[in-house]
């Protein structure tokens, strides 16, 4: 127990120190995020949160190679993905190249790590579904989907880190309660490693020390989430959670990404074309401040993850959990379809205009 606390303290120090060093380096090589029409932050912000998390995690895995199966393969895939993410942050590379690398890493994960989406459980009340060869394609889609779900949700300060924390804490608790202490501890390690980033990102240590995750960080988190969920749910005899539970643990990023991409395709745009129609944009149009938006979304994500945890711990039938998830997703899509009415109604009740200001206030 004492050794664990010492390890966590060292990781906290390592992660914090990495951020101090990397943010200075980022300014020298212009690895920064600059304001534009979509990004309304002040000044150029270093894109090093993902690099700091990556270095800290690789350091931990190097010293604890038995913490998860195929830890070396996981670390290697993570380094490749983070490298692509840094290049994207610096040079804004084509999204097709990013998707190609993500798909290639999914194949490597299946071939070299034997980690794949091979079973869906009894979600249709017809018996346990084995995917066989179909699982290969679905695994690639799951990896790409998870990576881009967390990449797309990174829109306001603290949101990516907050949602990732909700997922890793929820998964870690389930792993611990189901006797998988090693993976549970790794989830705790990730939470500790991300804590300094959240302090920097939210400006708690001073606005001049602000950093962003960047695509390197969001892709790292999405890849790690899907790797852990597949490890936890796909073991043929000793799975820690059921596959349907994984949907609930990443419900909000998954719903947000799917609904947004569908709307983009429907109006003839690329599903990867940036816009301002994500959930955090919607909350802000309702009149909530960025901090209020962060709190509301993280609270909603916690509620959805809690439903999944309750279903897992009380062994609620997988079909019920799956249908409930689809109902939540349908309600989410319905809300988006009528979002202008919803936001107008809520702003009127709050007495605020479209800029989140009290009616009658004059913008400076």
XYZ file of N, CA, C and O in Angstrom, residues 33 41 45 47-48 53 85 100 193 196 202 205 211 219 240 266 274 313 319 330 334 341 350 355:
96
model
N -1.724 26.369 -29.960
C -3.048 26.552 -30.548
C -3.356 28.043 -30.547
O -3.355 28.685 -29.498
N -10.186 31.217 -27.401
C -9.331 31.404 -26.239
C -8.376 32.574 -26.485
O -8.185 33.039 -27.615
N -1.732 28.915 -26.997
C -1.690 27.981 -25.864
C -0.914 26.725 -26.269
O -1.238 26.097 -27.288
N 0.271 23.023 -26.905
C -0.489 21.782 -27.109
C 0.326 20.594 -26.600
O 0.748 19.719 -27.363
N 0.549 20.541 -25.295
C 1.473 19.541 -24.749
C 0.843 18.637 -23.686
O 1.529 17.785 -23.120
N 1.002 13.408 -20.666
C 0.304 12.185 -20.250
C 0.994 10.963 -20.841
O 1.203 9.955 -20.164
N -0.524 12.512 -33.698
C -1.278 13.605 -33.110
C -0.465 14.888 -33.026
O -0.981 15.983 -33.301
N -6.352 6.379 -41.330
C -5.581 5.233 -41.797
C -4.662 4.688 -40.712
O -4.555 3.462 -40.540
N -2.252 10.860 -13.391
C -1.423 11.493 -14.416
C -2.142 12.672 -15.059
O -1.528 13.695 -15.392
N -2.677 16.876 -13.061
C -1.955 18.137 -13.303
C -2.385 18.832 -14.582
O -2.474 20.066 -14.623
N -7.399 24.291 -16.816
C -8.449 25.140 -16.253
C -7.918 26.476 -15.740
O -8.689 27.310 -15.269
N -3.608 27.048 -11.950
C -2.231 27.397 -11.591
C -1.787 28.689 -12.263
O -0.593 29.003 -12.285
N -2.464 25.058 -20.750
C -2.083 24.140 -21.822
C -3.337 23.438 -22.332
O -4.349 23.365 -21.633
N -6.486 11.693 -28.908
C -6.400 10.384 -29.552
C -5.809 9.340 -28.616
O -6.227 8.182 -28.608
N -14.211 -8.849 -17.033
C -14.519 -8.057 -15.843
C -15.874 -7.375 -15.959
O -16.564 -7.168 -14.955
N -25.894 14.375 -43.318
C -27.241 14.661 -43.802
C -27.298 15.968 -44.582
O -28.041 16.094 -45.567
N -15.200 20.438 -38.937
C -15.479 21.079 -37.639
C -16.691 22.003 -37.718
O -16.967 22.606 -38.759
N -23.272 -4.177 -11.705
C -23.161 -4.691 -10.338
C -24.394 -5.482 -9.909
O -24.287 -6.445 -9.144
N -30.144 -7.180 -22.309
C -31.118 -6.640 -23.261
C -31.739 -5.358 -22.724
O -31.906 -4.374 -23.458
N -31.789 7.917 -28.502
C -32.901 8.462 -29.288
C -33.367 9.793 -28.712
O -33.648 10.748 -29.450
N -33.299 13.409 -30.511
C -34.528 14.190 -30.596
C -34.311 15.601 -30.058
O -34.800 16.588 -30.613
N -35.428 25.325 -30.510
C -36.581 25.568 -29.641
C -36.196 25.400 -28.175
O -36.602 26.180 -27.315
N -34.241 31.711 -18.300
C -33.104 32.251 -17.540
C -32.968 33.756 -17.711
O -32.184 34.397 -16.997
N -25.845 35.294 -26.183
C -24.460 35.383 -25.746
C -24.293 34.994 -24.284
O -23.210 35.099 -23.715
